[in-house]
């Protein structure tokens, strides 16, 4: 299971170190960028690995709530809250999930996506149904057409102070 | 011993004279329609009647050479009586058979059948009058649900 | 849910996207909707790149305006149009059913099935009951282009047993309306024609016009060609049938005479002129005097081609007429002529009626003074050999029923009529023997009084109705025309109480008469059960005897007329009789009975006209029974027996199988009518109809 490489950048209007064991809270238009992926939420609780020597290890797990958007090329998934597990490299969104891939749009109650294996499972929840619309036919693969992508709230990731 | 004159009111006949009749386009339909109107007499009845008549003609008395020596004419009239007031319609059926010997000449057979139709129509009209009266006797008075 | 081209909707309990293989997998009551078509299944795989859809698990394909198709596994394009399915079953319209191991849905919407079968019978999924019949084939193609269903290597299974094989077979797709094509053959075995095979071809010329071309080959006679044409117009229809063959005459001893063109022509049509009036025509013709119709099994009554007037048995009638009906009037005018189906009778002796006029008009008189009924009747008959008869009559009849105190119903009436005659009598050789032309004015008046009493019971109503009708008619001086249209008179209840007692216009009963009758009716309140009895008699008070012997009313004191009727749930009886006034012997009896018990039904009719003075003796009984053996099998036996001549006229016996998709009828028929040299005819007829495939066997 290859680990998603590349530096990880978190920006938010304000943040707070919750406790020395490595739990930080960010809130107010939080954006996490890693490579081509972006996770945006109103409030994020990030958990870091505790290194034996007491310093901060890598980000282990992100718990996001409020207008959670997971964006990567050709795909935008939205939910009320989400869990991004960097070690298993999976993301789980729940609550009014909308998955948009080019023009194909699917809605459900819960999305479990395995980010490197390429499997995404969308559930309708008990009694709920998964509904999706696909653009078929000869107009070619859906994503090349100019379908309006859903707009993501907030100004988007702010450059790291001092630039990268 | 419980007998009362049928036409002395309560027999169902008093509201029948003059009822509106709808019937088919054939001669026999007209004959039944006219005979019933004549039998019931004039009046301002608020009932409405729909008649559908079917006449079946059968050769009987087939001789060795296949000639029919007698004919039987069976008329069957289905009726729908829409009583006055908003009472629900009543359906029924009356039928009668009239027979006639077949004269030798074919044109005379047509004349004999024409007369048999008139006699059968009068019989059907009388049966209709009695059947309608019996239906009205059993119906609740108008206006009641 | 308006969708443009190229959009598919999917609904499921769970949707899995396999990015690696670029496939979506929907599971759990999956519904996919695309371009008007819907596919339901337990699981659907959608590969957007290839545009392929595979559905698995109780798959249903629904197309607008098409019956459903089910399968276990279906592969379709993403427009849900083209693809194939395994374990495929389709319910066609008019409930034809196909099921196949492998089905290929073609781009034109048709379906190609492999290792498939077709039936119109109910299917039991659990296979507990074999369908009565089904067509099994290696390949079945529903070709929507030619609107046919085609088979290759087809076997007909009856209850699972193969009974018929054909390399190739096709029939019209049942979901298509009128379609030209071969109909089932009619197969018949008879002592006159031997083995006959009639192969009709139905040509649907247009939605309202068709022609059936039916050649018939027979082992004992030359082939015959029959054409039946039908056309429907905006205001009416025309139907015609003609048949022709080149053959000698034949009877039970074989063929005789020389060969010639023989055939028949039946035609009928009726058209609306306006809201009140319509007109129509009827043609019934056959070549020469021979017995073509009887020899080749055509109906001598032109069944299916009737028109306003029907000819007596063994005669044909051709006619043209117009008729009108309004709320209170009716009128018709017609011209008709006859010819007799006999090779010995000279048709010149038969009349041509041109015209025959009949008119009735009922007028309600003002101030409730009764009803006046005007009638007009004219008949002009001409014969090449025999009498010419021209008569016109106009009459009016007034009546006004009134209920007197005590419930006595009196209906006074008065009749007035004027006749004009011009009759020329000639012998059959055409020699004039007499001429009668004259006119007369007739009148009659009387009253019909009845006093019915009712005893309403909670279960049975009883009605007793005595009735008296007294009529006095004007005397008829010397002008008594020869009697043409009133020769046969038979006294019964309807004749007795008629204001003018005569079946026609030539005979007028003058003098005074009284008719008495009593009827008793016991009817179940609100039900159909009941008993009805009637007895009556007619007494002539003055005037000389006008009615012939055997009419029952030739004496001053007529025969007694008795009628009885019983209606019970499973039994219906009816009897009428005329009993001699003195000897009480029956001059005339007509009885009928109908019994419906358990699974058997029997109906019988007896007629006896053998009393003294009857013009012709006639005793006949007809019996018809039907027995429901099972809910599908039933047997029937019909017998018409001439007791007078001591021989049967017609016997029909056989059995009938009927279920939701099949009719099988096999019956033997013997007609014993000796018409000139044609002896009795015996034939074995059988008929198979496989619903939606068409029928075979004799009509």
PDB file of N, CA, C and O in Angstrom, chain C residues 116-121 130-138 151-169 171 661-662 664 688-694 696:
ATOM      1  N   UNK C 116     -35.548 -21.718 -27.831  1.00  0.00           N
ATOM      2  CA  UNK C 116     -36.653 -20.928 -27.233  1.00  0.00           C
ATOM      3  C   UNK C 116     -37.963 -21.658 -27.448  1.00  0.00           C
ATOM      4  O   UNK C 116     -38.031 -22.620 -28.199  1.00  0.00           O
ATOM      5  N   UNK C 117     -39.033 -21.173 -26.788  1.00  0.00           N
ATOM      6  CA  UNK C 117     -40.355 -21.702 -27.152  1.00  0.00           C
ATOM      7  C   UNK C 117     -41.383 -20.586 -27.088  1.00  0.00           C
ATOM      8  O   UNK C 117     -41.165 -19.546 -26.478  1.00  0.00           O
ATOM      9  N   UNK C 118     -42.509 -20.839 -27.804  1.00  0.00           N
ATOM     10  CA  UNK C 118     -43.586 -19.839 -27.903  1.00  0.00           C
ATOM     11  C   UNK C 118     -44.894 -20.527 -27.525  1.00  0.00           C
ATOM     12  O   UNK C 118     -45.164 -21.663 -27.938  1.00  0.00           O
ATOM     13  N   UNK C 119     -45.731 -19.881 -26.698  1.00  0.00           N
ATOM     14  CA  UNK C 119     -47.053 -20.445 -26.430  1.00  0.00           C
ATOM     15  C   UNK C 119     -47.982 -19.293 -26.064  1.00  0.00           C
ATOM     16  O   UNK C 119     -47.533 -18.189 -25.786  1.00  0.00           O
ATOM     17  N   UNK C 120     -49.276 -19.577 -26.098  1.00  0.00           N
ATOM     18  CA  UNK C 120     -50.243 -18.558 -25.647  1.00  0.00           C
ATOM     19  C   UNK C 120     -50.909 -19.064 -24.373  1.00  0.00           C
ATOM     20  O   UNK C 120     -51.867 -18.501 -23.905  1.00  0.00           O
ATOM     21  N   UNK C 121     -50.346 -20.196 -23.850  1.00  0.00           N
ATOM     22  CA  UNK C 121     -51.020 -20.779 -22.679  1.00  0.00           C
ATOM     23  C   UNK C 121     -50.344 -20.238 -21.413  1.00  0.00           C
ATOM     24  O   UNK C 121     -49.212 -19.747 -21.445  1.00  0.00           O
ATOM     25  N   UNK C 130     -47.630 -28.695 -17.677  1.00  0.00           N
ATOM     26  CA  UNK C 130     -47.151 -28.377 -19.023  1.00  0.00           C
ATOM     27  C   UNK C 130     -48.213 -27.528 -19.700  1.00  0.00           C
ATOM     28  O   UNK C 130     -49.412 -27.813 -19.556  1.00  0.00           O
ATOM     29  N   UNK C 131     -47.810 -26.521 -20.485  1.00  0.00           N
ATOM     30  CA  UNK C 131     -48.832 -25.775 -21.241  1.00  0.00           C
ATOM     31  C   UNK C 131     -49.487 -26.719 -22.248  1.00  0.00           C
ATOM     32  O   UNK C 131     -48.866 -27.692 -22.696  1.00  0.00           O
ATOM     33  N   UNK C 132     -50.745 -26.472 -22.556  1.00  0.00           N
ATOM     34  CA  UNK C 132     -51.475 -27.366 -23.461  1.00  0.00           C
ATOM     35  C   UNK C 132     -50.686 -27.547 -24.743  1.00  0.00           C
ATOM     36  O   UNK C 132     -50.548 -28.643 -25.254  1.00  0.00           O
ATOM     37  N   UNK C 133     -50.152 -26.462 -25.273  1.00  0.00           N
ATOM     38  CA  UNK C 133     -49.313 -26.611 -26.474  1.00  0.00           C
ATOM     39  C   UNK C 133     -48.234 -25.560 -26.425  1.00  0.00           C
ATOM     40  O   UNK C 133     -48.400 -24.512 -25.763  1.00  0.00           O
ATOM     41  N   UNK C 134     -47.107 -25.841 -27.045  1.00  0.00           N
ATOM     42  CA  UNK C 134     -46.124 -24.757 -27.239  1.00  0.00           C
ATOM     43  C   UNK C 134     -45.270 -25.102 -28.429  1.00  0.00           C
ATOM     44  O   UNK C 134     -45.134 -26.271 -28.789  1.00  0.00           O
ATOM     45  N   UNK C 135     -44.715 -24.092 -29.044  1.00  0.00           N
ATOM     46  CA  UNK C 135     -43.828 -24.288 -30.199  1.00  0.00           C
ATOM     47  C   UNK C 135     -42.408 -24.176 -29.673  1.00  0.00           C
ATOM     48  O   UNK C 135     -42.029 -23.151 -29.106  1.00  0.00           O
ATOM     49  N   UNK C 136     -41.636 -25.278 -29.818  1.00  0.00           N
ATOM     50  CA  UNK C 136     -40.232 -25.239 -29.373  1.00  0.00           C
ATOM     51  C   UNK C 136     -39.348 -25.143 -30.602  1.00  0.00           C
ATOM     52  O   UNK C 136     -39.607 -25.823 -31.608  1.00  0.00           O
ATOM     53  N   UNK C 137     -38.349 -24.306 -30.572  1.00  0.00           N
ATOM     54  CA  UNK C 137     -37.528 -24.133 -31.788  1.00  0.00           C
ATOM     55  C   UNK C 137     -36.090 -23.833 -31.376  1.00  0.00           C
ATOM     56  O   UNK C 137     -35.833 -23.334 -30.279  1.00  0.00           O
ATOM     57  N   UNK C 138     -35.176 -24.192 -32.306  1.00  0.00           N
ATOM     58  CA  UNK C 138     -33.779 -23.835 -32.039  1.00  0.00           C
ATOM     59  C   UNK C 138     -33.645 -22.321 -32.047  1.00  0.00           C
ATOM     60  O   UNK C 138     -32.901 -21.740 -31.274  1.00  0.00           O
ATOM     61  N   UNK C 151     -39.526 -19.192 -37.086  1.00  0.00           N
ATOM     62  CA  UNK C 151     -38.942 -20.287 -36.307  1.00  0.00           C
ATOM     63  C   UNK C 151     -38.024 -21.100 -37.208  1.00  0.00           C
ATOM     64  O   UNK C 151     -38.261 -21.221 -38.408  1.00  0.00           O
ATOM     65  N   UNK C 152     -36.983 -21.702 -36.607  1.00  0.00           N
ATOM     66  CA  UNK C 152     -36.165 -22.661 -37.353  1.00  0.00           C
ATOM     67  C   UNK C 152     -36.139 -23.935 -36.522  1.00  0.00           C
ATOM     68  O   UNK C 152     -35.989 -23.890 -35.301  1.00  0.00           O
ATOM     69  N   UNK C 153     -36.343 -25.104 -37.228  1.00  0.00           N
ATOM     70  CA  UNK C 153     -36.424 -26.417 -36.542  1.00  0.00           C
ATOM     71  C   UNK C 153     -37.445 -26.341 -35.413  1.00  0.00           C
ATOM     72  O   UNK C 153     -37.101 -26.384 -34.223  1.00  0.00           O
ATOM     73  N   UNK C 154     -38.686 -26.195 -35.790  1.00  0.00           N
ATOM     74  CA  UNK C 154     -39.718 -25.974 -34.757  1.00  0.00           C
ATOM     75  C   UNK C 154     -40.472 -27.277 -34.512  1.00  0.00           C
ATOM     76  O   UNK C 154     -40.725 -28.069 -35.415  1.00  0.00           O
ATOM     77  N   UNK C 155     -40.769 -27.551 -33.266  1.00  0.00           N
ATOM     78  CA  UNK C 155     -41.558 -28.735 -32.873  1.00  0.00           C
ATOM     79  C   UNK C 155     -42.786 -28.236 -32.112  1.00  0.00           C
ATOM     80  O   UNK C 155     -42.677 -27.357 -31.259  1.00  0.00           O
ATOM     81  N   UNK C 156     -43.955 -28.787 -32.423  1.00  0.00           N
ATOM     82  CA  UNK C 156     -45.162 -28.447 -31.670  1.00  0.00           C
ATOM     83  C   UNK C 156     -45.304 -29.481 -30.554  1.00  0.00           C
ATOM     84  O   UNK C 156     -45.426 -30.679 -30.817  1.00  0.00           O
ATOM     85  N   UNK C 157     -45.245 -29.047 -29.317  1.00  0.00           N
ATOM     86  CA  UNK C 157     -45.415 -29.953 -28.169  1.00  0.00           C
ATOM     87  C   UNK C 157     -46.838 -29.803 -27.660  1.00  0.00           C
ATOM     88  O   UNK C 157     -47.289 -28.678 -27.435  1.00  0.00           O
ATOM     89  N   UNK C 158     -47.532 -30.922 -27.515  1.00  0.00           N
ATOM     90  CA  UNK C 158     -48.846 -30.898 -26.856  1.00  0.00           C
ATOM     91  C   UNK C 158     -48.655 -31.578 -25.506  1.00  0.00           C
ATOM     92  O   UNK C 158     -48.280 -32.754 -25.441  1.00  0.00           O
ATOM     93  N   UNK C 159     -48.854 -30.799 -24.463  1.00  0.00           N
ATOM     94  CA  UNK C 159     -48.599 -31.312 -23.109  1.00  0.00           C
ATOM     95  C   UNK C 159     -47.202 -31.945 -23.042  1.00  0.00           C
ATOM     96  O   UNK C 159     -47.030 -33.030 -22.488  1.00  0.00           O
ATOM     97  N   UNK C 160     -46.240 -31.315 -23.674  1.00  0.00           N
ATOM     98  CA  UNK C 160     -44.868 -31.785 -23.550  1.00  0.00           C
ATOM     99  C   UNK C 160     -44.518 -32.862 -24.559  1.00  0.00           C
ATOM    100  O   UNK C 160     -43.347 -33.202 -24.737  1.00  0.00           O
ATOM    101  N   UNK C 161     -45.518 -33.394 -25.288  1.00  0.00           N
ATOM    102  CA  UNK C 161     -45.213 -34.476 -26.252  1.00  0.00           C
ATOM    103  C   UNK C 161     -45.086 -33.844 -27.641  1.00  0.00           C
ATOM    104  O   UNK C 161     -46.021 -33.201 -28.108  1.00  0.00           O
ATOM    105  N   UNK C 162     -43.926 -34.013 -28.301  1.00  0.00           N
ATOM    106  CA  UNK C 162     -43.798 -33.425 -29.656  1.00  0.00           C
ATOM    107  C   UNK C 162     -44.730 -34.138 -30.633  1.00  0.00           C
ATOM    108  O   UNK C 162     -44.766 -35.361 -30.682  1.00  0.00           O
ATOM    109  N   UNK C 163     -45.553 -33.376 -31.347  1.00  0.00           N
ATOM    110  CA  UNK C 163     -46.492 -34.002 -32.285  1.00  0.00           C
ATOM    111  C   UNK C 163     -46.267 -33.501 -33.699  1.00  0.00           C
ATOM    112  O   UNK C 163     -46.849 -34.015 -34.638  1.00  0.00           O
ATOM    113  N   UNK C 164     -45.456 -32.471 -33.870  1.00  0.00           N
ATOM    114  CA  UNK C 164     -45.360 -31.908 -35.231  1.00  0.00           C
ATOM    115  C   UNK C 164     -43.984 -31.288 -35.361  1.00  0.00           C
ATOM    116  O   UNK C 164     -43.470 -30.672 -34.405  1.00  0.00           O
ATOM    117  N   UNK C 165     -43.360 -31.461 -36.505  1.00  0.00           N
ATOM    118  CA  UNK C 165     -42.032 -30.863 -36.712  1.00  0.00           C
ATOM    119  C   UNK C 165     -42.018 -30.142 -38.048  1.00  0.00           C
ATOM    120  O   UNK C 165     -42.637 -30.586 -39.027  1.00  0.00           O
ATOM    121  N   UNK C 166     -41.354 -29.033 -38.094  1.00  0.00           N
ATOM    122  CA  UNK C 166     -41.184 -28.353 -39.405  1.00  0.00           C
ATOM    123  C   UNK C 166     -39.845 -27.652 -39.376  1.00  0.00           C
ATOM    124  O   UNK C 166     -39.449 -27.097 -38.342  1.00  0.00           O
ATOM    125  N   UNK C 167     -39.126 -27.732 -40.500  1.00  0.00           N
ATOM    126  CA  UNK C 167     -37.830 -27.054 -40.518  1.00  0.00           C
ATOM    127  C   UNK C 167     -37.975 -25.551 -40.346  1.00  0.00           C
ATOM    128  O   UNK C 167     -37.237 -24.897 -39.625  1.00  0.00           O
ATOM    129  N   UNK C 168     -38.984 -24.999 -41.018  1.00  0.00           N
ATOM    130  CA  UNK C 168     -39.172 -23.535 -40.939  1.00  0.00           C
ATOM    131  C   UNK C 168     -40.663 -23.277 -40.731  1.00  0.00           C
ATOM    132  O   UNK C 168     -41.497 -24.008 -41.237  1.00  0.00           O
ATOM    133  N   UNK C 169     -40.969 -22.274 -39.957  1.00  0.00           N
ATOM    134  CA  UNK C 169     -42.390 -21.929 -39.734  1.00  0.00           C
ATOM    135  C   UNK C 169     -42.452 -20.449 -39.366  1.00  0.00           C
ATOM    136  O   UNK C 169     -41.502 -19.896 -38.809  1.00  0.00           O
ATOM    137  N   UNK C 171     -45.436 -17.148 -38.221  1.00  0.00           N
ATOM    138  CA  UNK C 171     -46.829 -16.680 -38.100  1.00  0.00           C
ATOM    139  C   UNK C 171     -46.779 -15.204 -37.717  1.00  0.00           C
ATOM    140  O   UNK C 171     -45.732 -14.689 -37.293  1.00  0.00           O
ATOM    141  N   UNK C 661     -56.038 -21.150 -24.110  1.00  0.00           N
ATOM    142  CA  UNK C 661     -55.237 -20.855 -25.315  1.00  0.00           C
ATOM    143  C   UNK C 661     -55.573 -21.778 -26.481  1.00  0.00           C
ATOM    144  O   UNK C 661     -54.946 -21.699 -27.521  1.00  0.00           O
ATOM    145  N   UNK C 662     -56.577 -22.678 -26.291  1.00  0.00           N
ATOM    146  CA  UNK C 662     -56.841 -23.673 -27.358  1.00  0.00           C
ATOM    147  C   UNK C 662     -58.335 -23.943 -27.467  1.00  0.00           C
ATOM    148  O   UNK C 662     -59.055 -23.863 -26.475  1.00  0.00           O
ATOM    149  N   UNK C 664     -60.554 -27.122 -29.365  1.00  0.00           N
ATOM    150  CA  UNK C 664     -60.560 -28.321 -30.221  1.00  0.00           C
ATOM    151  C   UNK C 664     -61.995 -28.815 -30.276  1.00  0.00           C
ATOM    152  O   UNK C 664     -62.633 -28.998 -29.243  1.00  0.00           O
ATOM    153  N   UNK C 688     -59.363 -27.025 -34.979  1.00  0.00           N
ATOM    154  CA  UNK C 688     -58.375 -26.713 -33.911  1.00  0.00           C
ATOM    155  C   UNK C 688     -58.037 -25.233 -34.008  1.00  0.00           C
ATOM    156  O   UNK C 688     -57.769 -24.732 -35.102  1.00  0.00           O
ATOM    157  N   UNK C 689     -58.120 -24.533 -32.925  1.00  0.00           N
ATOM    158  CA  UNK C 689     -57.689 -23.122 -32.923  1.00  0.00           C
ATOM    159  C   UNK C 689     -56.634 -22.969 -31.836  1.00  0.00           C
ATOM    160  O   UNK C 689     -56.900 -23.280 -30.665  1.00  0.00           O
ATOM    161  N   UNK C 690     -55.409 -22.597 -32.243  1.00  0.00           N
ATOM    162  CA  UNK C 690     -54.365 -22.276 -31.246  1.00  0.00           C
ATOM    163  C   UNK C 690     -54.347 -20.758 -31.161  1.00  0.00           C
ATOM    164  O   UNK C 690     -53.972 -20.092 -32.137  1.00  0.00           O
ATOM    165  N   UNK C 691     -54.797 -20.220 -30.017  1.00  0.00           N
ATOM    166  CA  UNK C 691     -54.952 -18.762 -29.928  1.00  0.00           C
ATOM    167  C   UNK C 691     -53.668 -18.081 -30.392  1.00  0.00           C
ATOM    168  O   UNK C 691     -52.576 -18.568 -30.135  1.00  0.00           O
ATOM    169  N   UNK C 692     -53.826 -16.979 -31.062  1.00  0.00           N
ATOM    170  CA  UNK C 692     -52.766 -16.119 -31.628  1.00  0.00           C
ATOM    171  C   UNK C 692     -52.056 -16.812 -32.799  1.00  0.00           C
ATOM    172  O   UNK C 692     -51.329 -16.153 -33.529  1.00  0.00           O
ATOM    173  N   UNK C 693     -52.211 -18.130 -32.972  1.00  0.00           N
ATOM    174  CA  UNK C 693     -51.566 -18.724 -34.145  1.00  0.00           C
ATOM    175  C   UNK C 693     -52.579 -18.873 -35.263  1.00  0.00           C
ATOM    176  O   UNK C 693     -52.233 -18.907 -36.431  1.00  0.00           O
ATOM    177  N   UNK C 694     -53.891 -18.964 -34.906  1.00  0.00           N
ATOM    178  CA  UNK C 694     -54.879 -19.160 -35.947  1.00  0.00           C
ATOM    179  C   UNK C 694     -55.486 -20.545 -35.818  1.00  0.00           C
ATOM    180  O   UNK C 694     -55.065 -21.352 -34.995  1.00  0.00           O
ATOM    181  N   UNK C 696     -57.553 -24.167 -37.466  1.00  0.00           N
ATOM    182  CA  UNK C 696     -57.587 -25.148 -38.570  1.00  0.00           C
ATOM    183  C   UNK C 696     -58.813 -26.003 -38.344  1.00  0.00           C
ATOM    184  O   UNK C 696     -59.315 -26.117 -37.233  1.00  0.00           O
TER     185      UNK C 696
END
